[in-house]
Coordinates of C-alpha atoms and ligand atoms in Angstrom, one line a residue:
X865 CA 20.7 30.6 -40.2
X866 CA 19.0 33.9 -39.8
X867 CA 15.7 32.2 -39.7
X868 CA 16.8 30.0 -37.0
X869 CA 18.1 32.8 -35.0
X870 CA 14.8 34.7 -35.4
X871 CA 13.0 31.5 -34.4
X872 CA 15.2 31.3 -31.4
X873 CA 14.3 34.6 -30.6
X874 CA 10.7 34.1 -30.8
X875 CA 11.0 31.0 -28.7
X876 CA 12.8 32.8 -26.0
X877 CA 10.2 35.7 -25.9
X878 CA 7.4 33.2 -25.9
X879 CA 9.3 31.3 -23.1
X880 CA 9.7 34.6 -21.2
X881 CA 6.1 35.5 -21.5
X882 CA 5.0 32.0 -20.3
X883 CA 7.2 32.2 -17.3
X884 CA 5.9 35.5 -16.4
X885 CA 2.4 34.1 -16.7
X886 CA 3.5 31.1 -14.8
X887 CA 4.9 33.2 -12.1
X888 CA 1.8 35.4 -12.0
X889 CA -0.7 32.6 -11.2
X890 CA -0.9 31.3 -7.8
X891 CA -2.9 28.8 -5.9
X892 CA -3.3 29.1 -2.1
X893 CA -5.4 26.8 0.0
X894 CA -6.6 27.4 3.6
X895 CA -8.0 24.4 5.4
X896 CA -9.8 24.8 8.8
X897 CA -11.3 22.3 11.2
X898 CA -13.4 24.1 13.7
X899 CA -16.0 22.0 15.5
X900 CA -14.1 18.9 14.7
X901 CA -16.6 16.8 16.2
X902 CA -18.8 17.5 13.2
X903 CA -16.3 15.7 11.1
X904 CA -15.8 18.4 8.4
X905 CA -13.0 20.2 6.8
X906 CA -13.6 23.9 5.6
X907 CA -11.6 24.4 2.5
X908 CA -10.9 27.7 0.7
X909 CA -8.8 28.2 -2.6
X910 CA -7.6 31.5 -3.8
X911 CA -6.9 31.0 -7.4
X912 CA -5.2 34.0 -9.1
X913 CA -3.8 34.9 -12.4
X914 CA -5.3 32.0 -14.5
X915 CA -7.2 33.8 -17.1
X916 CA -9.7 31.6 -18.7
X917 CA -13.5 31.6 -19.7
X918 CA -14.1 28.6 -17.5
X919 CA -11.9 26.4 -15.3
X920 CA -12.5 22.6 -14.5
X921 CA -11.5 21.9 -10.7
X922 CA -11.2 18.2 -10.2
X923 CA -10.9 15.7 -7.4
X924 CA -8.8 12.6 -7.7
X925 CA -10.5 9.3 -7.7
X926 CA -7.8 7.5 -5.8
X927 CA -4.6 8.3 -3.9
X928 CA -1.4 6.6 -4.9
X929 CA -0.4 3.9 -3.0
X930 CA -3.8 2.6 -2.4
X931 CA -5.0 0.9 -5.5
X932 CA -8.7 1.4 -5.2
X933 CA -11.3 4.0 -6.5
X934 CA -12.4 5.8 -3.5
X935 CA -14.8 8.3 -4.8
X936 CA -13.5 11.4 -2.7
X937 CA -15.7 13.6 -4.8
X938 CA -18.9 12.4 -3.2
X939 CA -17.9 14.0 0.2
X940 CA -17.5 17.5 -1.2
X941 CA -20.3 19.8 -0.1
X942 CA -21.2 23.5 0.0
X943 CA -19.3 24.3 -3.3
X944 CA -19.2 28.0 -3.9
X945 CA -17.3 30.2 -6.2
X946 CA -16.7 33.9 -6.3
X947 CA -14.9 36.4 -8.3
X948 CA -12.3 39.0 -7.1
X949 CA -15.2 41.2 -6.0
X950 CA -17.0 38.7 -4.1
X951 CA -19.7 38.3 -6.7
X952 CA -21.0 34.5 -7.1
X953 CA -19.7 32.8 -10.2
X954 CA -21.9 30.2 -12.0
X955 CA -20.7 26.7 -12.0
X956 CA -21.9 23.1 -12.7
X957 CA -20.8 19.7 -12.3
X958 CA -19.1 18.4 -15.4
X959 CA -18.7 14.8 -14.2
X960 CA -18.7 13.0 -10.8
X961 CA -15.4 14.6 -9.8
X962 CA -15.4 17.9 -12.0
X963 CA -16.7 21.2 -10.9
X964 CA -16.7 23.7 -13.9
X965 CA -16.5 27.4 -12.8
X966 CA -17.3 30.1 -15.5
X967 CA -14.6 32.5 -14.2
X968 CA -14.6 34.7 -17.2
X969 CA -10.9 35.7 -16.9
X970 CA -11.4 36.7 -13.2
X971 CA -9.5 35.5 -10.2
X972 CA -11.5 33.0 -8.2
X973 CA -12.2 32.1 -4.7
X974 CA -13.5 28.7 -4.1
X975 CA -14.8 27.4 -0.8
X976 CA -16.3 23.9 0.0
X977 CA -16.5 21.4 2.8
X978 CA -15.3 17.8 3.0
X979 CA -17.3 15.5 5.1
X980 CA -15.2 12.9 6.6
X981 CA -16.4 9.4 7.7
X982 CA -13.9 7.0 9.0
X983 CA -10.3 7.1 10.3
X984 CA -8.2 5.3 7.7
X985 CA -4.9 5.9 6.2
X986 CA -6.4 6.4 2.8
X987 CA -9.2 8.7 3.6
X988 CA -9.4 12.2 5.3
X989 CA -10.7 12.3 8.9
X990 CA -11.2 14.7 11.6
X991 CA -12.7 14.3 15.0
X992 CA -12.2 16.0 18.3
X993 CA -9.1 14.2 19.0
X994 CA -7.0 14.9 15.7
X995 CA -7.3 15.7 12.1
X996 CA -5.7 13.6 9.1
X997 CA -5.8 15.6 5.9
X998 CA -5.4 13.0 3.0
X999 CA -4.7 15.6 0.3
X1000 CA -6.3 13.8 -2.7
X1001 CA -9.5 13.6 -0.8
X1002 CA -9.4 17.4 0.4
X1003 CA -7.8 19.5 -2.4
X1004 CA -9.0 20.1 -5.9
X1005 CA -6.6 20.4 -8.7
X1006 CA -7.1 22.2 -12.0
X1007 CA -7.6 20.1 -15.0
X1008 CA -4.3 19.9 -17.0
X1009 CA -2.4 21.8 -14.3
X1010 CA -1.2 19.0 -12.1
X1011 CA 2.3 20.7 -12.4
X1012 CA 1.3 24.0 -10.8
X1013 CA 2.8 25.1 -7.5
X1014 CA 0.5 25.2 -4.5
X1015 CA 0.5 26.7 -1.1
X1016 CA -1.4 25.1 1.9
X1017 CA -2.2 27.1 5.1
X1018 CA -3.4 24.7 8.0
X1019 CA -5.5 26.3 10.7
X1020 CA -5.6 23.7 13.4
X1021 CA -8.5 23.6 15.9
X1022 CA -7.8 25.9 18.9
X1023 CA -7.0 22.7 21.1
X1024 CA -4.2 21.5 18.9
X1025 CA -0.6 22.6 18.7
X1026 CA 1.2 20.4 16.1
X1027 CA 1.3 19.6 12.5
X1028 CA 3.1 16.8 10.9
X1029 CA 3.8 16.5 7.1
X1030 CA 6.4 15.8 4.6
X1031 CA 5.7 19.1 2.8
X1032 CA 8.2 21.8 2.9
X1033 CA 7.2 24.7 5.4
X1034 CA 7.4 28.3 4.4
X1035 CA 9.8 30.3 6.7
X1036 CA 8.1 32.9 8.8
X1037 CA 4.6 31.8 8.0
X1038 CA 2.9 29.4 10.6
X1039 CA 1.7 26.1 9.5
X1040 CA 2.0 27.2 5.9
X1041 CA 3.5 24.8 3.5
X1042 CA 4.5 24.6 -0.2
X1043 CA 4.4 22.0 -2.9
X1044 CA 6.0 22.1 -6.3
X1045 CA 3.2 20.5 -7.8
X1046 CA -0.1 18.5 -7.0
X1047 CA 1.8 15.1 -7.3
X1048 CA 3.9 16.2 -4.4
X1049 CA 0.8 17.6 -2.5
X1050 CA -1.1 14.4 -3.0
X1051 CA 2.1 12.6 -1.8
X1052 CA 2.1 14.5 1.5
X1053 CA -0.6 13.7 4.1
X1054 CA -1.0 16.3 7.0
X1055 CA -1.6 15.1 10.5
X1056 CA -2.8 17.9 13.0
X1057 CA -3.4 17.4 16.8
X1058 CA -1.7 17.3 20.0
X1059 CA 1.1 15.2 18.7
X1060 CA 4.1 13.4 20.3
X1061 CA 7.4 13.3 18.6
X1062 CA 10.2 10.8 19.6
X1063 CA 13.8 11.7 19.6
X1064 CA 15.0 12.1 16.0
X1065 CA 17.9 10.1 14.6
X1066 CA 20.4 10.5 11.8
X1067 CA 21.6 8.3 8.9
X1068 CA 24.4 9.4 6.7
X1069 CA 23.7 12.8 8.1
X1070 CA 20.1 12.9 7.3
X1071 CA 17.4 13.6 9.8
X1072 CA 14.7 11.1 10.4
X1073 CA 11.7 11.9 12.6
X1074 CA 8.9 9.9 14.2
X1075 CA 5.8 11.8 15.0
X1076 CA 2.3 10.8 15.8
X1077 CA -1.2 10.8 17.6
X1078 CA -1.7 8.5 20.4
X1079 CA 1.5 6.4 20.2
X1080 CA 0.8 4.3 23.2
X1081 CA 2.9 3.2 26.3
X1082 CA 6.1 1.5 25.3
X1083 CA 10.0 1.7 25.4
X1084 CA 10.3 4.6 23.1
X1085 CA 14.2 4.7 23.4
X1086 CA 14.6 1.0 22.3
X1087 CA 12.0 1.6 19.7
X1088 CA 14.1 4.5 18.1
X1089 CA 17.4 2.5 18.3
X1090 CA 15.6 -0.4 16.4
X1091 CA 14.0 1.9 13.9
X1092 CA 17.3 3.5 13.1
X1093 CA 18.9 0.2 12.7
X1094 CA 16.1 -0.7 10.1
X1095 CA 16.5 2.4 8.2
X1096 CA 20.3 2.0 8.1
X1097 CA 19.9 -1.7 6.8
X1098 CA 17.4 -0.5 4.1
X1099 CA 19.7 2.3 3.0
X1100 CA 22.5 -0.2 2.7
X1101 CA 20.5 -2.2 0.1
X1102 CA 20.4 0.8 -2.3
X1103 CA 23.3 2.7 -1.0
X1104 CA 21.9 6.1 -1.5
X1105 CA 19.5 8.6 0.4
X1106 CA 17.4 10.7 -2.1
X1107 CA 15.5 12.9 0.3
X1108 CA 16.3 15.9 2.5
X1109 CA 14.6 14.4 5.6
X1110 CA 12.1 11.6 6.3
X1111 CA 9.2 11.6 8.6
X1112 CA 7.3 8.6 10.0
X1113 CA 3.8 9.9 10.8
X1114 CA 1.6 7.7 13.0
X1115 CA -2.0 8.7 12.5
X1116 CA -3.4 6.6 15.5
X1117 CA -4.4 3.0 16.2
X1118 CA -5.9 1.2 13.3
X1119 CA -4.7 -0.7 10.1
X1120 CA -2.8 0.2 7.0
X1121 CA 0.1 2.4 5.9
X1122 CA 0.8 4.4 2.7
X1123 CA 4.3 5.2 1.4
X1124 CA 5.4 8.6 0.2
X1125 CA 8.5 10.0 -1.2
X1126 CA 9.9 11.5 2.0
X1127 CA 7.4 10.2 4.7
X1128 CA 4.9 7.4 5.3
X1129 CA 1.6 7.6 7.2
X1130 CA 0.3 4.5 9.0
X1131 CA -1.9 3.2 11.7
X1132 CA 0.2 2.5 14.9
X1133 CA -0.3 1.5 18.5
X1134 CA 2.7 0.7 20.6
X1135 CA 0.7 -0.4 23.6
X1136 CA 1.3 -4.2 22.9
X1137 CA 4.8 -4.1 22.1
X1138 CA 5.7 -6.3 25.2
X1139 CA 4.5 -9.1 23.1
X1140 CA 7.6 -10.0 20.9
X1141 CA 5.5 -11.1 17.9
X1142 CA 3.5 -7.9 17.8
X1143 CA 6.7 -5.8 18.1
X1144 CA 8.5 -7.6 15.3
X1145 CA 5.3 -7.5 13.2
X1146 CA 5.1 -3.7 13.7
X1147 CA 8.9 -3.5 12.7
X1148 CA 8.3 -5.5 9.6
X1149 CA 5.4 -3.3 8.6
X1150 CA 7.4 0.0 9.2
X1151 CA 10.3 -1.5 7.2
X1152 CA 7.9 -2.2 4.4
X1153 CA 6.6 1.4 4.3
X1154 CA 10.0 2.8 4.6
X1155 CA 11.4 0.5 1.8
X1156 CA 8.7 1.7 -0.5
X1157 CA 10.4 5.1 -0.7
X1158 CA 12.8 3.2 -2.9
X1159 CA 10.6 0.3 -4.3
X1160 CA 7.5 1.9 -5.9
X1161 CA 8.1 5.6 -5.2
X1162 CA 11.3 5.6 -7.0
X1163 CA 12.1 2.2 -8.4
X1164 CA 8.9 1.9 -10.1
X1165 CA 6.8 0.3 -13.0
X1166 CA 6.5 2.8 -15.9
X1167 CA 2.6 2.9 -15.4
X1168 CA 2.9 4.4 -11.7
X1169 CA 3.9 7.9 -12.7
X1170 CA 2.7 10.3 -14.0
X1171 CA -0.4 9.2 -12.1
X1172 CA -3.9 9.1 -13.8
X1173 CA -5.9 10.9 -11.0
X1174 CA -9.2 10.2 -13.1
X1175 CA -8.9 6.5 -13.8
X1176 CA -6.2 5.2 -11.5
X1177 CA -3.0 3.7 -12.9
X1178 CA -2.8 -0.1 -13.5
X1179 CA 0.3 -2.1 -13.8
X1180 CA 1.2 -5.9 -14.0
X1181 CA 4.1 -5.2 -11.7
X1182 CA 2.7 -4.5 -8.2
X1183 CA 4.2 -8.1 -7.4
X1184 CA 7.6 -6.1 -7.5
X1185 CA 6.3 -2.9 -5.9
X1186 CA 4.3 -4.7 -3.1
X1187 CA 5.6 -8.4 -3.2
X1188 CA 9.3 -7.5 -3.0
X1189 CA 8.6 -4.8 -0.6
X1190 CA 7.2 -7.7 1.8
X1191 CA 10.4 -9.6 0.9
X1192 CA 12.6 -6.9 1.9
X1193 CA 10.7 -6.0 5.0
X1194 CA 11.6 -9.3 6.5
X1195 CA 15.3 -9.0 5.0
X1196 CA 15.8 -5.6 6.5
X1197 CA 14.6 -6.4 10.1
X1198 CA 16.8 -9.5 10.1
X1199 CA 19.8 -7.7 8.6
X1200 CA 19.3 -4.9 11.1
X1201 CA 20.0 -7.5 13.8
X1202 CA 16.6 -7.5 15.4
X1203 CA 14.8 -10.6 14.2
X1204 CA 16.3 -14.1 14.5
X1205 CA 16.8 -16.5 11.6
X1206 CA 13.8 -18.5 13.0
X1207 CA 11.7 -15.4 12.9
X1208 CA 12.7 -14.6 9.4
X1209 CA 12.0 -18.2 8.1
X1210 CA 8.7 -18.3 9.8
X1211 CA 7.7 -15.0 8.3
X1212 CA 8.2 -16.5 4.8
X1213 CA 6.5 -19.5 6.0
X1214 CA 3.4 -17.6 6.8
X1215 CA 3.3 -16.2 3.4
X1216 CA 3.9 -19.6 1.7
X1217 CA 1.1 -21.2 3.8
X1218 CA -1.3 -18.4 3.0
X1219 CA -0.7 -18.7 -0.6
X1220 CA -0.5 -22.4 -0.9
X1221 CA -3.6 -23.1 1.1
X1222 CA -5.9 -21.0 -1.1
X1223 CA -7.2 -22.4 -4.3
X1224 CA -6.7 -19.1 -6.2
X1225 CA -3.1 -20.3 -6.9
X1226 CA -4.6 -22.4 -9.6
X1227 CA -6.7 -19.6 -11.3
X1228 CA -4.8 -16.3 -11.1
X1229 CA -1.1 -15.5 -11.7
X1230 CA 1.0 -12.8 -9.9
X1231 CA 0.7 -10.4 -12.8
X1232 CA -3.0 -10.9 -13.0
X1233 CA -3.2 -10.3 -9.2
X1234 CA -1.3 -7.2 -9.8
X1235 CA -3.4 -5.8 -12.7
X1236 CA -6.8 -6.9 -11.3
X1237 CA -6.4 -5.5 -7.9
X1238 CA -8.4 -2.4 -8.7
X1239 CA -11.5 -4.6 -9.1
X1240 CA -10.5 -7.4 -6.8
X1241 CA -9.5 -5.3 -3.8
X1242 CA -5.9 -5.2 -2.2
X1243 CA -6.3 -8.7 -0.7
X1244 CA -8.4 -10.5 -3.5
X1245 CA -11.9 -10.8 -4.2
X1246 CA -14.6 -11.8 -1.6
X1247 CA -17.4 -14.2 -1.5
X1248 CA -17.1 -17.3 -3.6
X1249 CA -14.8 -15.6 -6.0
X1250 CA -12.2 -15.2 -3.1
X1251 CA -11.3 -18.8 -4.4
X1252 CA -10.2 -17.5 -7.7
X1253 CA -7.8 -15.0 -6.6
X1254 CA -4.4 -14.6 -4.9
X1255 CA -2.6 -12.0 -3.0
X1256 CA 0.7 -10.6 -4.3
X1257 CA 1.5 -9.8 -0.7
X1258 CA 1.8 -13.7 -0.1
X1259 CA 3.1 -15.1 -3.5
X1260 CA 5.3 -12.0 -4.1
X1261 CA 7.8 -12.5 -1.1
X1262 CA 8.0 -16.2 -1.9
X1263 CA 8.9 -15.6 -5.6
X1264 CA 11.4 -12.9 -4.3
X1265 CA 13.1 -15.6 -2.4
X1266 CA 13.3 -17.9 -5.4
X1267 CA 14.7 -15.2 -7.6
X1268 CA 17.2 -14.2 -5.0
X1269 CA 18.4 -17.7 -4.4
X1270 CA 18.6 -18.3 -8.2
X1271 CA 20.7 -15.2 -8.9
X1272 CA 23.0 -16.0 -5.9
X1273 CA 23.4 -19.6 -7.2
X1274 CA 24.1 -19.1 -10.8
X1275 CA 26.6 -16.1 -9.9
X1276 CA 28.5 -18.1 -7.4
X1277 CA 27.0 -15.7 -4.7
X1278 CA 28.6 -12.7 -6.5
X1279 CA 25.3 -11.2 -7.3
X1280 CA 21.9 -11.1 -5.6
X1281 CA 18.4 -9.5 -5.9
X1282 CA 20.0 -6.5 -4.2
X1283 CA 21.9 -5.8 -7.2
X1284 CA 18.6 -5.8 -9.4
X1285 CA 17.3 -3.3 -7.0
X1286 CA 20.3 -1.1 -7.1
X1287 CA 20.5 -1.3 -10.9
X1288 CA 16.8 -0.3 -11.3
X1289 CA 17.4 2.6 -8.9
X1290 CA 20.4 3.8 -10.7
X1291 CA 19.3 3.3 -14.1
X1292 CA 15.6 4.1 -14.4
X1293 CA 15.2 6.6 -11.3
X1294 CA 18.7 8.4 -11.2
X1295 CA 19.6 8.2 -14.9
X1296 CA 16.5 8.1 -17.0
X1297 CA 14.2 9.6 -14.5
X1298 CA 11.3 7.3 -15.3
X1299 CA 9.9 3.8 -14.6
X1300 CA 10.8 0.5 -16.2
X1301 CA 8.7 -1.5 -18.5
X1302 CA 8.0 -5.3 -18.2
X1303 CA 10.8 -6.2 -20.6
X1304 CA 13.2 -3.8 -18.8
X1305 CA 12.5 -5.5 -15.7
X1306 CA 13.0 -8.9 -16.9
X1307 CA 16.2 -8.0 -18.7
X1308 CA 17.4 -6.3 -15.3
X1309 CA 17.0 -9.8 -13.7
X1310 CA 18.5 -11.8 -16.6
X1311 CA 21.7 -9.4 -17.2
X1312 CA 22.4 -9.7 -13.4
X1313 CA 21.8 -13.3 -13.2
X1314 CA 23.8 -13.6 -16.5
X1315 CA 21.3 -16.3 -17.7
X1316 CA 17.8 -16.8 -18.7
X1317 CA 15.1 -16.8 -16.0
X1318 CA 12.4 -18.4 -18.0
X1319 CA 11.7 -21.1 -15.4
X1320 CA 11.5 -18.6 -12.5
X1321 CA 9.5 -16.0 -14.6
X1322 CA 6.8 -18.7 -14.9
X1323 CA 6.1 -18.3 -11.3
X1324 CA 5.0 -14.6 -12.4
X1325 CA 3.3 -15.2 -15.7
X1326 CA 1.6 -18.6 -15.1
X1327 CA 0.1 -20.6 -12.3
X1328 CA 2.8 -23.3 -12.3
X1329 CA 3.2 -25.0 -9.1
X1330 CA 6.2 -23.6 -7.2
X1331 CA 9.2 -25.9 -6.8
X1332 CA 10.3 -24.6 -3.3
X1333 CA 12.9 -27.5 -2.5
X1334 CA 14.9 -26.7 -5.7
X1335 CA 15.6 -23.2 -4.8
X1336 CA 15.8 -23.5 -1.0
X1337 CA 18.5 -26.1 -1.6
X1338 CA 20.7 -23.3 -3.2
X1339 CA 20.8 -21.5 0.0
X1340 CA 21.3 -24.5 2.4
X1341 CA 17.7 -24.6 3.4
X1342 CA 15.0 -27.2 3.3
X1343 CA 11.2 -26.8 3.3
X1344 CA 8.7 -29.6 4.1
X1345 CA 6.3 -29.7 1.4
X1346 CA 4.8 -33.1 2.2
X1347 CA 0.9 -33.3 2.6
X1348 CA -0.1 -34.6 6.2
X1349 CA -3.6 -36.1 6.8
X1350 CA -4.7 -35.0 10.1
X1351 CA -6.5 -37.6 12.1
X1352 CA -9.5 -35.4 13.4
X1353 CA -12.9 -35.2 11.8
X1354 CA -13.1 -32.2 9.5
X1355 CA -16.1 -30.3 7.9
X1356 CA -14.4 -27.2 6.6
X1357 CA -16.6 -24.3 7.7
X1358 CA -17.1 -21.8 10.7
X1359 CA -20.0 -20.1 12.1
X1360 CA -20.6 -16.6 13.2
X1361 CA -23.3 -15.5 15.6
X1362 CA -25.1 -12.2 14.7
X1363 CA -27.6 -11.1 17.4
X1364 CA -30.2 -14.1 17.3
X1365 CA -29.0 -15.6 14.1
X1366 CA -26.0 -17.9 13.2
X1367 CA -24.4 -17.5 9.8
X1368 CA -21.7 -19.3 7.8
X1369 CA -18.6 -17.2 8.2
X1370 CA -16.3 -19.0 5.9
X1371 CA -16.0 -22.2 3.8
X1372 CA -12.8 -23.9 2.9
X1373 CA -12.7 -24.4 -0.9
X1374 CA -13.3 -28.1 -1.9
X1375 CA -13.9 -29.1 1.8
X1376 CA -16.8 -31.5 2.7
X1377 CA -18.9 -28.4 3.5
X1378 CA -18.1 -26.9 0.2
X1379 CA -18.9 -30.0 -1.7
X1380 CA -22.3 -30.1 0.1
X1381 CA -23.2 -26.6 -1.1
X1382 CA -22.5 -24.7 1.9
X1383 CA -21.4 -21.0 1.3
X1384 CA -20.5 -17.8 3.3
X1385 CA -23.3 -15.8 4.6
X1386 CA -26.0 -18.6 4.6
X1387 CA -28.3 -18.8 7.8
X1388 CA -27.8 -21.9 9.8
X1389 CA -31.0 -22.9 12.1
X1390 CA -30.0 -26.3 13.3
X1391 CA -27.2 -28.8 13.6
X1392 CA -28.2 -32.5 14.1
X1393 CA -31.8 -31.1 15.1
X1394 CA -30.4 -28.8 17.8
X1395 CA -30.4 -24.9 17.7
X1396 CA -27.3 -24.0 15.8
X1397 CA -24.3 -22.2 17.5
X1398 CA -20.5 -22.0 16.8
X1399 CA -19.9 -23.9 20.2
X1400 CA -22.3 -26.7 19.0
X1401 CA -20.6 -26.9 15.8
X1402 CA -17.2 -27.4 17.4
X1403 CA -18.5 -29.8 20.1
X1404 CA -20.3 -32.0 17.3
X1405 CA -17.3 -32.0 15.2
X1406 CA -14.8 -32.8 18.0
X1407 CA -17.0 -35.7 19.1
X1408 CA -17.3 -37.1 15.6
X1409 CA -15.1 -39.3 13.5
X1410 CA -14.2 -39.1 9.9
X1411 CA -16.9 -40.6 7.8
X1412 CA -19.7 -39.5 10.2
X1413 CA -22.5 -37.3 8.8
X1414 CA -23.8 -34.1 10.4
X1415 CA -27.1 -32.7 9.3
X1416 CA -27.7 -29.0 8.9
X1417 CA -31.0 -27.1 8.6
X1418 CA -30.3 -24.1 6.6
X1419 CA -32.7 -21.1 5.7
X1420 CA -32.0 -20.0 2.2
X1421 CA -34.4 -17.8 -0.1
X1422 CA -37.4 -18.0 2.4
X1423 CA -37.1 -21.8 2.5
X1424 CA -35.7 -24.2 4.8
X1425 CA -33.4 -26.8 3.4
X1426 CA -31.5 -29.8 4.9
X1427 CA -28.0 -30.6 4.0
X1428 CA -25.8 -33.6 5.1
X1429 CA -22.2 -33.2 5.3
X1430 CA -19.9 -36.2 5.2
X1431 CA -17.0 -35.5 7.5
X1432 CA -13.5 -36.2 6.2
X1433 CA -9.8 -35.7 7.2
X1434 CA -8.1 -32.5 6.7
X1435 CA -5.1 -32.4 4.4
X1436 CA -2.3 -30.1 5.6
X1437 CA 1.0 -29.0 4.3
X1438 CA 3.2 -27.6 6.9
X1439 CA 6.0 -25.8 4.9
X1440 CA 8.3 -25.7 7.8
X1441 CA 11.7 -24.0 6.6
X1442 CA 14.8 -25.2 8.3
X1443 CA 18.7 -25.1 7.6
X1444 CA 20.2 -28.3 6.1
X1445 CA 22.6 -30.3 8.3
X1446 CA 25.5 -30.4 5.9
X1447 CA 25.6 -27.5 3.5
X1448 CA 28.4 -27.4 0.8
X1449 CA 30.7 -24.3 0.8
X1450 CA 28.5 -22.3 -1.7
X1451 CA 25.2 -23.2 0.1
X1452 CA 26.8 -21.9 3.5
X1453 CA 28.1 -18.8 1.8
X1454 CA 24.8 -18.0 0.3
X1455 CA 22.9 -18.5 3.5
X1456 CA 25.4 -16.4 5.5
X1457 CA 25.4 -13.4 3.1
X1458 CA 21.6 -13.7 2.4
X1459 CA 20.9 -13.3 6.1
X1460 CA 23.5 -10.6 6.7
X1461 CA 23.2 -8.4 3.5
Ligands
ZN2766 ZN1 3.0 -1.8 0.4

């Protein structure tokens, strides 16, 4: 007993000294952006109280949410390290993303510049109009000290007056923020400029803001009414709000969005909102990014936290994190009362057509697409290999639909996919404070369904052809999966003009053009003996009949080559989704509750 007591005393003394040490060390960044037209961030770090012979400062190789290596370290320049007296310290590169500073127990001041290249949601960028600080590409962390708190002071260019970020600000210090650790910092981009903020709204008493650069001209009042309905519908799926406030940060026109714990940053342009399709598509996109604060940030595969900033974090479950977020973006906008039933069904149809029309469905499973995205790219491989991959953004929502209908059918519409999401949130995020394994995910589906889901899981783990009608019937829906043979002549390729040359832009897999050996990027000189152009190709094919031949002159590897293509008819599967005329009571009930939530 005594030994134990003494041990406990020792532990508490040690703990006490560690906490004093921990309290003593501080990391404070200052980031400046003067002369923004030169596209540089000027970064300074004051690192105090970490007494070591040397310290390894590291730049992440990726930013969570964008599953690609981005090599941020290559844009770091003018690295300089000094001690507390201003004397320069020796440093050397220990790897592509590691700067080793021989600090010899002194405090350290670092300074460096980050060169920025293009405005994109997953890369830092600054120009004379605004600055987007993507933290994983700007701030170095100390090896094995990801958990260290950090302070960030932003010094905007003198023309700018606003900063938007999900970070907590420090009272009394202008544009100064704090993060409990580097995971929080890397999860909290910072937008600086003359920003516009729309009227905030409250859901369950919690504040939601929308702020951004160059939002465009649109009906902002109506937009906020709709966004509020969307957040409300998303919150109703899970039934709990885990953050103190939430900020939508629009970084300017352009594609892409990244989800974070209490904010999302995304490309945005409200100018074309008068077009209904554009408006609904944008709302789907925002619902997607918003729903991610549940699905992937909190309801997450076990591999996605703690993150591996050196190698990236691979998981076979992005079909849940991304695919089911697409599923929910449509459901949320419908349940918010904004999209119509026809718009909802048409959105799913879009994904089904995209998935079914690509040959990758015969080669790659959903799990493989998730795991291989690091090498394939978020939308699958390019070039010839594009045919061997699928996108989890397309197959994921289709599979989500089947899973939901299956659960509803076997439980007499007492349970649904929403119950699975709520269970994962409560059990793994709230209770166990971790991600789930593949086995736990499957058990969650099967426990809530109360039955085996082997048949449905085959759509995740194999390339089995999807039996849409079987599942759509459960919800009183029908889908046209028949193959139509279109009457017009079909070659299966398109051309692209680049300066004086004409290249093959795309070739449909196993089309007449593909079978004749045409591939993307080949240079086309002549079509039936005349100078090639996209116009001429269209005219030639419109005038031809199936069975006719067109002759191309290609220029490949410094040689001219003639290729004949025998035109055929195109096969097409429309996948139109519609409601059944005479649903039985259960089908009717499933459809109604599915649409309304
Ligand atoms: Zn996403």
